[in-house]
């Protein structure tokens, strides 16, 4: 497989051609290669001109080492070693005013935590920033249930120089105070829409009237010129209405929209039936799941595309590798965030590549395919991804 990062294209080639191209990149001449494969140099060079015509490469009288790719690889390696986190989730509470049937953290109005105020989130945010992270999201549960804390964290984080700050909320609790602060400090907002009408959306949230509140809040945010990101999460209850939901969201003139299948986490595990699982496999197997970016390609050789630069901290002080993977790496009550991230157990996750994952290690697309370890075949952490290529 040839990855063309300039044109964002993939070219599939036979194993023989792949071997020939590999030999060329290692400095062997067309004459040597032709002798090995028992073909004429003229025929081989004629075949290689097909690649030249597509601007994939060119023929030269002498060997030219691709120094640019080597330096790109080394730059990514240095970045991974130097910058421990790119993005952090701060889960202010697992309580929620809704009780969505697919919630990855199983949040609900009945969720109680004796240690709800155990973590000093100001210290957490400072530790996150000190480790070089410049993107942060305040989430839950429903973060707006801790209104004053959220407001104070918005103000505090703005003084630390984060390049991107976001609140993930169902927006049912957005009031004038929060809207004013969000506008003043230019926070980004993310939310989920589960239906193109109240009947479907509210069936997912299990709270009547939640659809209308979310939509009304979105309109207020639009009037305030706030950047909005919408996730459409599909499951058996709304899967047949995917096109209708997408059309509805776009009719609201929201351009940053992502469609995803429910993840196999929290209450979502109970929804991972045959139909939803098939949709997930098809989604993971499509070319929309590929990232034809050169830095992603090189990072995927060295480390995991998510665990290597993401972290999640909840209100109990637990540090997770992902907002959906509830396997604690440590607790901030006993250790610093830095020490938790650099310990051996964490490093094994951070350095996990698809070269180590069952079946995925055989796939020629493994370095451009986004790997979500939530979407795996079974409990084994090295189990293959839910993908039709090897499923």
mmCIF file of C-alpha atoms in Angstrom:
data_model
loop_
_atom_site.group_PDB
_atom_site.id
_atom_site.type_symbol
_atom_site.label_atom_id
_atom_site.label_comp_id
_atom_site.label_asym_id
_atom_site.label_seq_id
_atom_site.Cartn_x
_atom_site.Cartn_y
_atom_site.Cartn_z
ATOM 1 C CA UNK A 1 0.000 0.000 0.000
ATOM 2 C CA UNK A 2 1.345 3.420 -1.011
ATOM 3 C CA UNK A 3 0.260 6.389 1.119
ATOM 4 C CA UNK A 4 0.240 9.706 -0.763
ATOM 5 C CA UNK A 5 -0.078 12.374 1.938
ATOM 6 C CA UNK A 6 0.054 15.252 -0.564
ATOM 7 C CA UNK A 7 -2.981 14.104 -2.552
ATOM 8 C CA UNK A 8 -4.623 12.217 0.352
ATOM 9 C CA UNK A 9 -4.748 9.037 -1.723
ATOM 10 C CA UNK A 10 -4.002 5.365 -1.173
ATOM 11 C CA UNK A 11 -2.610 3.095 -3.900
ATOM 12 C CA UNK A 12 -2.868 -0.651 -3.487
ATOM 13 C CA UNK A 13 -0.047 -2.621 -5.100
ATOM 14 C CA UNK A 14 0.782 -6.321 -5.345
ATOM 15 C CA UNK A 15 3.232 -7.956 -2.931
ATOM 16 C CA UNK A 16 5.803 -8.234 -5.730
ATOM 17 C CA UNK A 17 5.600 -4.541 -6.595
ATOM 18 C CA UNK A 18 5.731 -3.757 -2.889
ATOM 19 C CA UNK A 19 8.975 -5.713 -2.592
ATOM 20 C CA UNK A 20 10.413 -3.940 -5.629
ATOM 21 C CA UNK A 21 9.556 -0.494 -4.243
ATOM 22 C CA UNK A 22 11.051 -1.424 -0.871
ATOM 23 C CA UNK A 23 14.302 -2.455 -2.570
ATOM 24 C CA UNK A 24 14.394 0.810 -4.490
ATOM 25 C CA UNK A 25 13.963 2.871 -1.306
ATOM 26 C CA UNK A 26 16.909 0.957 0.165
ATOM 27 C CA UNK A 27 19.163 1.993 -2.694
ATOM 28 C CA UNK A 28 19.147 -1.068 -4.958
ATOM 29 C CA UNK A 29 19.309 -0.347 -8.691
ATOM 30 C CA UNK A 30 16.686 -1.368 -11.235
ATOM 31 C CA UNK A 31 19.327 -3.632 -12.830
ATOM 32 C CA UNK A 32 19.841 -5.540 -9.552
ATOM 33 C CA UNK A 33 16.098 -5.810 -8.922
ATOM 34 C CA UNK A 34 15.381 -6.925 -12.491
ATOM 35 C CA UNK A 35 17.960 -9.716 -12.113
ATOM 36 C CA UNK A 36 16.388 -10.848 -8.806
ATOM 37 C CA UNK A 37 12.890 -10.996 -10.313
ATOM 38 C CA UNK A 38 14.094 -12.396 -13.648
ATOM 39 C CA UNK A 39 12.682 -9.576 -15.770
ATOM 40 C CA UNK A 40 14.343 -7.062 -18.106
ATOM 41 C CA UNK A 41 15.458 -3.672 -16.738
ATOM 42 C CA UNK A 42 13.523 -2.029 -19.578
ATOM 43 C CA UNK A 43 10.243 -3.723 -18.591
ATOM 44 C CA UNK A 44 10.762 -2.845 -14.936
ATOM 45 C CA UNK A 45 11.509 0.816 -15.665
ATOM 46 C CA UNK A 46 8.504 1.013 -17.965
ATOM 47 C CA UNK A 47 6.305 -0.287 -15.161
ATOM 48 C CA UNK A 48 7.810 2.180 -12.682
ATOM 49 C CA UNK A 49 7.034 5.078 -15.016
ATOM 50 C CA UNK A 50 3.358 4.472 -14.188
ATOM 51 C CA UNK A 51 4.145 5.685 -10.676
ATOM 52 C CA UNK A 52 6.058 8.645 -12.064
ATOM 53 C CA UNK A 53 3.097 9.650 -14.240
ATOM 54 C CA UNK A 54 0.906 9.711 -11.100
ATOM 55 C CA UNK A 55 3.521 11.882 -9.339
ATOM 56 C CA UNK A 56 4.007 9.195 -6.702
ATOM 57 C CA UNK A 57 7.758 9.020 -7.332
ATOM 58 C CA UNK A 58 10.398 9.483 -9.990
ATOM 59 C CA UNK A 59 13.266 7.576 -11.574
ATOM 60 C CA UNK A 60 16.806 8.793 -10.987
ATOM 61 C CA UNK A 61 20.291 7.751 -12.165
ATOM 62 C CA UNK A 62 21.507 7.748 -8.547
ATOM 63 C CA UNK A 63 20.074 6.854 -5.145
ATOM 64 C CA UNK A 64 18.347 9.698 -3.292
ATOM 65 C CA UNK A 65 17.725 9.075 0.380
ATOM 66 C CA UNK A 66 14.380 10.448 1.620
ATOM 67 C CA UNK A 67 15.848 12.587 4.381
ATOM 68 C CA UNK A 68 12.572 14.490 4.778
ATOM 69 C CA UNK A 69 10.682 11.378 5.897
ATOM 70 C CA UNK A 70 13.478 10.411 8.286
ATOM 71 C CA UNK A 71 13.401 13.851 9.899
ATOM 72 C CA UNK A 72 9.591 13.768 10.100
ATOM 73 C CA UNK A 73 9.804 10.434 11.916
ATOM 74 C CA UNK A 74 12.398 11.793 14.359
ATOM 75 C CA UNK A 75 10.356 14.959 14.966
ATOM 76 C CA UNK A 76 7.280 12.902 15.890
ATOM 77 C CA UNK A 77 9.393 10.680 18.136
ATOM 78 C CA UNK A 78 10.790 13.723 19.931
ATOM 79 C CA UNK A 79 7.305 15.222 20.289
ATOM 80 C CA UNK A 80 5.938 12.018 21.866
ATOM 81 C CA UNK A 81 8.826 11.915 24.341
ATOM 82 C CA UNK A 82 8.679 15.637 25.119
ATOM 83 C CA UNK A 83 4.932 16.403 25.150
ATOM 84 C CA UNK A 84 3.132 13.900 27.374
ATOM 85 C CA UNK A 85 -0.418 15.159 26.748
ATOM 86 C CA UNK A 86 -2.115 16.976 23.867
ATOM 87 C CA UNK A 87 -5.713 16.748 25.100
ATOM 88 C CA UNK A 88 -7.303 16.231 28.545
ATOM 89 C CA UNK A 89 -10.833 15.529 29.720
ATOM 90 C CA UNK A 90 -11.803 16.864 33.163
ATOM 91 C CA UNK A 91 -14.876 14.931 34.277
ATOM 92 C CA UNK A 92 -16.281 17.312 36.887
ATOM 93 C CA UNK A 93 -19.022 14.911 37.977
ATOM 94 C CA UNK A 94 -20.583 11.636 36.915
ATOM 95 C CA UNK A 95 -23.989 12.934 37.972
ATOM 96 C CA UNK A 96 -26.327 13.989 35.195
ATOM 97 C CA UNK A 97 -29.768 15.547 34.868
ATOM 98 C CA UNK A 98 -30.494 13.070 32.072
ATOM 99 C CA UNK A 99 -30.124 9.285 31.989
ATOM 100 C CA UNK A 100 -29.135 8.445 28.422
ATOM 101 C CA UNK A 101 -29.496 4.781 27.573
ATOM 102 C CA UNK A 102 -25.977 4.608 26.091
ATOM 103 C CA UNK A 103 -23.985 6.746 28.585
ATOM 104 C CA UNK A 104 -20.344 5.628 28.709
ATOM 105 C CA UNK A 105 -19.924 6.702 32.367
ATOM 106 C CA UNK A 106 -23.422 5.463 33.400
ATOM 107 C CA UNK A 107 -24.350 8.920 34.678
ATOM 108 C CA UNK A 108 -27.807 9.689 36.069
ATOM 109 C CA UNK A 109 -29.601 11.999 38.540
ATOM 110 C CA UNK A 110 -29.310 9.193 41.095
ATOM 111 C CA UNK A 111 -25.529 8.868 40.868
ATOM 112 C CA UNK A 112 -24.012 9.772 44.229
ATOM 113 C CA UNK A 113 -20.375 10.193 45.125
ATOM 114 C CA UNK A 114 -19.232 10.545 48.699
ATOM 115 C CA UNK A 115 -16.045 12.043 47.284
ATOM 116 C CA UNK A 116 -17.759 14.455 44.897
ATOM 117 C CA UNK A 117 -15.452 17.297 45.977
ATOM 118 C CA UNK A 118 -12.419 15.141 46.677
ATOM 119 C CA UNK A 119 -10.325 16.478 43.792
ATOM 120 C CA UNK A 120 -8.990 20.008 43.590
ATOM 121 C CA UNK A 121 -9.702 20.580 39.891
ATOM 122 C CA UNK A 122 -7.716 23.822 39.900
ATOM 123 C CA UNK A 123 -4.619 21.816 40.801
ATOM 124 C CA UNK A 124 -5.573 19.204 38.186
ATOM 125 C CA UNK A 125 -5.883 21.847 35.437
ATOM 126 C CA UNK A 126 -2.531 23.351 36.484
ATOM 127 C CA UNK A 127 -0.825 19.942 36.358
ATOM 128 C CA UNK A 128 -2.345 19.292 32.922
ATOM 129 C CA UNK A 129 -1.031 22.605 31.590
ATOM 130 C CA UNK A 130 2.398 22.136 33.191
ATOM 131 C CA UNK A 131 2.777 18.902 31.200
ATOM 132 C CA UNK A 132 2.464 20.856 27.954
ATOM 133 C CA UNK A 133 -1.183 20.099 27.230
ATOM 134 C CA UNK A 134 -2.957 23.003 25.543
ATOM 135 C CA UNK A 135 -6.372 21.482 24.829
ATOM 136 C CA UNK A 136 -8.879 20.732 27.584
ATOM 137 C CA UNK A 137 -12.526 19.706 27.840
ATOM 138 C CA UNK A 138 -14.803 20.057 30.875
ATOM 139 C CA UNK A 139 -17.285 17.220 30.791
ATOM 140 C CA UNK A 140 -19.322 14.853 32.974
ATOM 141 C CA UNK A 141 -21.925 13.457 33.594
ATOM 142 C CA UNK A 142 -23.252 16.961 33.178
ATOM 143 C CA UNK A 143 -20.637 19.605 34.051
ATOM 144 C CA UNK A 144 -23.244 22.338 34.398
ATOM 145 C CA UNK A 145 -24.557 20.579 37.521
ATOM 146 C CA UNK A 146 -21.419 21.996 39.161
ATOM 147 C CA UNK A 147 -22.136 25.466 37.868
ATOM 148 C CA UNK A 148 -19.905 27.556 40.137
ATOM 149 C CA UNK A 149 -16.965 25.177 39.797
ATOM 150 C CA UNK A 150 -17.372 25.225 36.013
ATOM 151 C CA UNK A 151 -17.464 29.035 35.945
ATOM 152 C CA UNK A 152 -14.375 29.262 38.155
ATOM 153 C CA UNK A 153 -12.497 26.724 36.032
ATOM 154 C CA UNK A 154 -13.378 28.621 32.858
ATOM 155 C CA UNK A 155 -11.871 31.768 34.341
ATOM 156 C CA UNK A 156 -8.833 29.991 35.776
ATOM 157 C CA UNK A 157 -8.024 27.984 32.636
ATOM 158 C CA UNK A 158 -8.163 31.157 30.547
ATOM 159 C CA UNK A 159 -5.202 32.506 32.531
ATOM 160 C CA UNK A 160 -3.044 29.455 31.776
ATOM 161 C CA UNK A 161 -2.809 29.858 28.001
ATOM 162 C CA UNK A 162 -4.752 26.842 26.717
ATOM 163 C CA UNK A 163 -5.208 27.116 22.939
ATOM 164 C CA UNK A 164 -8.500 25.195 23.020
ATOM 165 C CA UNK A 165 -11.083 24.928 25.815
ATOM 166 C CA UNK A 166 -14.383 23.137 25.428
ATOM 167 C CA UNK A 167 -17.452 22.194 27.461
ATOM 168 C CA UNK A 168 -19.262 18.970 26.572
ATOM 169 C CA UNK A 169 -22.825 19.334 27.830
ATOM 170 C CA UNK A 170 -26.398 18.315 27.063
ATOM 171 C CA UNK A 171 -27.138 22.083 27.391
ATOM 172 C CA UNK A 172 -30.389 21.528 29.315
ATOM 173 C CA UNK A 173 -29.013 23.593 32.215
ATOM 174 C CA UNK A 174 -27.555 26.473 30.217
ATOM 175 C CA UNK A 175 -28.703 29.730 31.858
ATOM 176 C CA UNK A 176 -27.915 33.418 31.360
ATOM 177 C CA UNK A 177 -24.976 33.355 33.799
ATOM 178 C CA UNK A 178 -23.270 30.455 32.028
ATOM 179 C CA UNK A 179 -24.017 31.889 28.595
ATOM 180 C CA UNK A 180 -22.435 35.191 29.599
ATOM 181 C CA UNK A 181 -19.268 33.502 30.922
ATOM 182 C CA UNK A 182 -18.995 31.190 27.895
ATOM 183 C CA UNK A 183 -19.331 34.198 25.595
ATOM 184 C CA UNK A 184 -16.925 36.387 27.560
ATOM 185 C CA UNK A 185 -14.211 33.720 27.692
ATOM 186 C CA UNK A 186 -14.959 32.293 24.226
ATOM 187 C CA UNK A 187 -15.353 28.658 25.224
ATOM 188 C CA UNK A 188 -16.107 26.050 22.559
ATOM 189 C CA UNK A 189 -19.248 23.983 23.080
ATOM 190 C CA UNK A 190 -19.891 20.343 22.202
ATOM 191 C CA UNK A 191 -23.156 18.470 22.573
ATOM 192 C CA UNK A 192 -24.995 15.411 21.277
ATOM 193 C CA UNK A 193 -28.185 15.206 19.245
ATOM 194 C CA UNK A 194 -29.875 11.818 19.046
ATOM 195 C CA UNK A 195 -32.900 12.544 16.888
ATOM 196 C CA UNK A 196 -34.435 14.935 14.398
ATOM 197 C CA UNK A 197 -37.421 15.298 16.679
ATOM 198 C CA UNK A 198 -38.268 15.166 20.378
ATOM 199 C CA UNK A 199 -39.751 11.673 20.202
ATOM 200 C CA UNK A 200 -36.480 9.988 19.180
ATOM 201 C CA UNK A 201 -34.056 12.257 21.061
ATOM 202 C CA UNK A 202 -35.988 12.071 24.333
ATOM 203 C CA UNK A 203 -36.267 8.286 24.018
ATOM 204 C CA UNK A 204 -32.451 8.181 24.209
ATOM 205 C CA UNK A 205 -32.105 10.697 27.071
ATOM 206 C CA UNK A 206 -35.193 9.212 28.881
ATOM 207 C CA UNK A 207 -36.209 12.751 29.880
ATOM 208 C CA UNK A 208 -39.173 14.397 28.180
ATOM 209 C CA UNK A 209 -38.472 17.924 26.989
ATOM 210 C CA UNK A 210 -34.685 17.465 26.773
ATOM 211 C CA UNK A 211 -34.670 17.833 22.978
ATOM 212 C CA UNK A 212 -36.359 21.237 23.066
ATOM 213 C CA UNK A 213 -33.975 22.494 25.776
ATOM 214 C CA UNK A 214 -30.888 21.369 23.845
ATOM 215 C CA UNK A 215 -32.082 22.948 20.593
ATOM 216 C CA UNK A 216 -33.092 26.224 22.291
ATOM 217 C CA UNK A 217 -29.694 26.443 23.989
ATOM 218 C CA UNK A 218 -27.913 25.789 20.699
ATOM 219 C CA UNK A 219 -29.755 28.704 19.121
ATOM 220 C CA UNK A 220 -28.745 31.003 21.980
ATOM 221 C CA UNK A 221 -25.133 29.926 21.578
ATOM 222 C CA UNK A 222 -25.302 30.550 17.830
ATOM 223 C CA UNK A 223 -26.628 34.055 18.457
ATOM 224 C CA UNK A 224 -23.622 34.613 20.720
ATOM 225 C CA UNK A 225 -21.260 33.404 17.926
ATOM 226 C CA UNK A 226 -19.948 30.501 19.972
ATOM 227 C CA UNK A 227 -18.141 27.670 18.152
ATOM 228 C CA UNK A 228 -20.355 24.572 18.315
ATOM 229 C CA UNK A 229 -19.547 20.920 17.705
ATOM 230 C CA UNK A 230 -22.316 18.305 17.493
ATOM 231 C CA UNK A 231 -22.026 14.553 17.813
ATOM 232 C CA UNK A 232 -24.745 12.290 16.430
ATOM 233 C CA UNK A 233 -24.538 8.988 18.291
ATOM 234 C CA UNK A 234 -26.327 6.123 16.595
ATOM 235 C CA UNK A 235 -27.813 3.002 18.206
ATOM 236 C CA UNK A 236 -30.717 0.692 17.421
ATOM 237 C CA UNK A 237 -33.329 3.276 18.463
ATOM 238 C CA UNK A 238 -32.179 5.968 15.994
ATOM 239 C CA UNK A 239 -30.026 4.107 13.461
ATOM 240 C CA UNK A 240 -32.806 4.070 10.802
ATOM 241 C CA UNK A 241 -33.044 7.890 11.018
ATOM 242 C CA UNK A 242 -29.381 8.711 10.438
ATOM 243 C CA UNK A 243 -29.994 10.766 7.286
ATOM 244 C CA UNK A 244 -32.922 12.641 8.862
ATOM 245 C CA UNK A 245 -30.900 13.543 11.962
ATOM 246 C CA UNK A 246 -27.933 14.699 9.901
ATOM 247 C CA UNK A 247 -30.191 16.776 7.659
ATOM 248 C CA UNK A 248 -31.866 18.354 10.702
ATOM 249 C CA UNK A 249 -28.555 19.314 12.346
ATOM 250 C CA UNK A 250 -27.203 20.799 9.122
ATOM 251 C CA UNK A 251 -30.439 22.758 8.696
ATOM 252 C CA UNK A 252 -29.460 24.529 11.912
ATOM 253 C CA UNK A 253 -26.341 25.741 10.058
ATOM 254 C CA UNK A 254 -23.997 23.754 12.286
ATOM 255 C CA UNK A 255 -21.048 22.654 10.161
ATOM 256 C CA UNK A 256 -18.909 20.791 12.725
ATOM 257 C CA UNK A 257 -20.858 17.532 12.910
ATOM 258 C CA UNK A 258 -19.589 14.008 13.500
ATOM 259 C CA UNK A 259 -21.626 10.810 13.237
ATOM 260 C CA UNK A 260 -20.566 7.882 15.402
ATOM 261 C CA UNK A 261 -21.913 4.512 16.488
ATOM 262 C CA UNK A 262 -22.488 3.946 20.206
ATOM 263 C CA UNK A 263 -19.344 2.754 21.985
ATOM 264 C CA UNK A 264 -19.120 -0.505 23.880
ATOM 265 C CA UNK A 265 -18.771 1.261 27.241
ATOM 266 C CA UNK A 266 -20.958 1.952 30.286
ATOM 267 C CA UNK A 267 -24.647 1.524 29.531
ATOM 268 C CA UNK A 268 -23.714 1.363 25.863
ATOM 269 C CA UNK A 269 -22.573 -2.246 26.385
ATOM 270 C CA UNK A 270 -26.201 -3.348 26.704
ATOM 271 C CA UNK A 271 -27.007 -1.718 23.337
ATOM 272 C CA UNK A 272 -24.248 -3.450 21.430
ATOM 273 C CA UNK A 273 -26.659 -5.851 19.730
ATOM 274 C CA UNK A 274 -26.188 -7.496 16.333
ATOM 275 C CA UNK A 275 -27.535 -4.554 14.307
ATOM 276 C CA UNK A 276 -25.502 -1.922 16.149
ATOM 277 C CA UNK A 277 -22.405 -4.112 16.091
ATOM 278 C CA UNK A 278 -22.747 -4.573 12.328
ATOM 279 C CA UNK A 279 -23.052 -0.823 11.879
ATOM 280 C CA UNK A 280 -19.912 -0.318 13.985
ATOM 281 C CA UNK A 281 -17.963 -2.892 11.958
ATOM 282 C CA UNK A 282 -19.026 -1.237 8.696
ATOM 283 C CA UNK A 283 -18.159 2.197 10.088
ATOM 284 C CA UNK A 284 -14.697 1.090 11.219
ATOM 285 C CA UNK A 285 -14.049 -0.642 7.902
ATOM 286 C CA UNK A 286 -14.785 2.386 5.721
ATOM 287 C CA UNK A 287 -12.222 4.814 4.368
ATOM 288 C CA UNK A 288 -13.775 7.547 6.555
ATOM 289 C CA UNK A 289 -11.950 5.942 9.484
ATOM 290 C CA UNK A 290 -8.556 6.586 7.888
ATOM 291 C CA UNK A 291 -6.283 9.548 8.543
ATOM 292 C CA UNK A 292 -4.011 10.387 5.595
ATOM 293 C CA UNK A 293 -1.887 12.793 7.610
ATOM 294 C CA UNK A 294 1.859 12.307 7.713
ATOM 295 C CA UNK A 295 2.257 13.008 11.443
ATOM 296 C CA UNK A 296 -0.517 10.487 12.249
ATOM 297 C CA UNK A 297 1.233 7.921 10.046
ATOM 298 C CA UNK A 298 4.576 8.272 11.829
ATOM 299 C CA UNK A 299 3.016 8.481 15.300
ATOM 300 C CA UNK A 300 1.191 5.206 14.613
ATOM 301 C CA UNK A 301 4.575 3.501 14.136
ATOM 302 C CA UNK A 302 5.663 4.618 17.590
ATOM 303 C CA UNK A 303 2.663 4.954 19.873
ATOM 304 C CA UNK A 304 -1.109 4.683 20.214
ATOM 305 C CA UNK A 305 -3.107 7.315 18.330
ATOM 306 C CA UNK A 306 -5.171 8.154 21.442
ATOM 307 C CA UNK A 307 -3.527 6.835 24.614
ATOM 308 C CA UNK A 308 -0.161 8.397 23.754
ATOM 309 C CA UNK A 309 -1.442 11.966 24.069
ATOM 310 C CA UNK A 310 -4.847 11.879 25.827
ATOM 311 C CA UNK A 311 -5.809 11.624 29.490
ATOM 312 C CA UNK A 312 -9.023 11.786 31.548
ATOM 313 C CA UNK A 313 -9.422 12.719 35.238
ATOM 314 C CA UNK A 314 -12.693 12.236 37.102
ATOM 315 C CA UNK A 315 -14.047 13.743 40.327
ATOM 316 C CA UNK A 316 -12.626 10.904 42.412
ATOM 317 C CA UNK A 317 -9.111 11.650 41.194
ATOM 318 C CA UNK A 318 -8.871 8.570 39.003
ATOM 319 C CA UNK A 319 -6.714 8.975 35.921
ATOM 320 C CA UNK A 320 -7.965 7.117 32.841
ATOM 321 C CA UNK A 321 -6.279 6.715 29.431
ATOM 322 C CA UNK A 322 -9.551 7.699 27.749
ATOM 323 C CA UNK A 323 -12.896 9.197 28.756
ATOM 324 C CA UNK A 324 -14.564 5.913 27.772
ATOM 325 C CA UNK A 325 -12.005 3.443 29.093
ATOM 326 C CA UNK A 326 -12.677 3.179 32.821
ATOM 327 C CA UNK A 327 -9.464 1.415 33.792
ATOM 328 C CA UNK A 328 -7.632 3.618 36.271
ATOM 329 C CA UNK A 329 -3.914 4.204 35.790
ATOM 330 C CA UNK A 330 -3.635 5.759 39.245
ATOM 331 C CA UNK A 331 -5.190 8.328 41.565
ATOM 332 C CA UNK A 332 -4.180 11.943 42.124
ATOM 333 C CA UNK A 333 -4.792 11.619 45.838
ATOM 334 C CA UNK A 334 -1.706 9.399 46.017
ATOM 335 C CA UNK A 335 0.496 10.659 43.195
ATOM 336 C CA UNK A 336 1.123 13.433 40.697
ATOM 337 C CA UNK A 337 -0.238 13.325 37.165
ATOM 338 C CA UNK A 338 3.306 13.214 35.794
ATOM 339 C CA UNK A 339 4.270 10.172 37.870
ATOM 340 C CA UNK A 340 1.082 8.345 36.864
ATOM 341 C CA UNK A 341 1.675 8.979 33.163
ATOM 342 C CA UNK A 342 5.333 7.922 33.087
ATOM 343 C CA UNK A 343 5.008 4.708 35.090
ATOM 344 C CA UNK A 344 5.458 1.402 33.248
ATOM 345 C CA UNK A 345 1.761 0.440 33.175
ATOM 346 C CA UNK A 346 0.822 3.750 31.546
ATOM 347 C CA UNK A 347 3.719 3.592 29.098
ATOM 348 C CA UNK A 348 2.587 0.176 27.856
ATOM 349 C CA UNK A 349 -0.725 1.743 26.836
ATOM 350 C CA UNK A 350 0.860 4.896 25.434
ATOM 351 C CA UNK A 351 3.258 2.855 23.289
ATOM 352 C CA UNK A 352 0.656 0.366 22.081
ATOM 353 C CA UNK A 353 0.608 0.214 18.269
ATOM 354 C CA UNK A 354 -1.393 -1.887 15.852
ATOM 355 C CA UNK A 355 1.751 -3.895 15.224
ATOM 356 C CA UNK A 356 0.914 -5.553 18.554
ATOM 357 C CA UNK A 357 -2.831 -6.017 17.974
ATOM 358 C CA UNK A 358 -4.227 -9.324 16.741
ATOM 359 C CA UNK A 359 -5.124 -9.295 13.018
ATOM 360 C CA UNK A 360 -4.589 -5.503 12.794
ATOM 361 C CA UNK A 361 -0.836 -6.177 12.737
ATOM 362 C CA UNK A 362 -1.347 -7.840 9.333
ATOM 363 C CA UNK A 363 -3.278 -4.955 7.782
ATOM 364 C CA UNK A 364 -1.545 -2.630 5.318
ATOM 365 C CA UNK A 365 -3.741 0.249 6.547
ATOM 366 C CA UNK A 366 -2.731 -0.040 10.207
ATOM 367 C CA UNK A 367 -0.667 3.165 10.263
ATOM 368 C CA UNK A 368 -3.457 5.374 8.912
ATOM 369 C CA UNK A 369 -6.416 3.686 10.642
ATOM 370 C CA UNK A 370 -7.704 5.250 13.867
ATOM 371 C CA UNK A 371 -7.640 2.658 16.634
ATOM 372 C CA UNK A 372 -10.257 2.842 19.392
ATOM 373 C CA UNK A 373 -9.556 0.056 21.882
ATOM 374 C CA UNK A 374 -13.147 0.343 23.145
ATOM 375 C CA UNK A 375 -14.184 -1.097 19.766
ATOM 376 C CA UNK A 376 -12.445 -4.452 20.009
ATOM 377 C CA UNK A 377 -13.591 -8.021 19.551
ATOM 378 C CA UNK A 378 -13.320 -9.208 23.156
ATOM 379 C CA UNK A 379 -11.920 -8.345 26.607
ATOM 380 C CA UNK A 380 -8.297 -8.906 25.627
ATOM 381 C CA UNK A 381 -6.634 -5.515 25.212
ATOM 382 C CA UNK A 382 -4.751 -6.782 22.167
ATOM 383 C CA UNK A 383 -7.888 -8.159 20.545
ATOM 384 C CA UNK A 384 -8.551 -7.104 16.953
ATOM 385 C CA UNK A 385 -10.634 -4.059 16.143
ATOM 386 C CA UNK A 386 -14.240 -4.445 15.034
ATOM 387 C CA UNK A 387 -13.471 -4.297 11.335
ATOM 388 C CA UNK A 388 -14.776 -6.371 8.434
ATOM 389 C CA UNK A 389 -11.297 -6.865 6.940
ATOM 390 C CA UNK A 390 -10.434 -9.527 9.499
ATOM 391 C CA UNK A 391 -13.614 -9.918 11.557
#
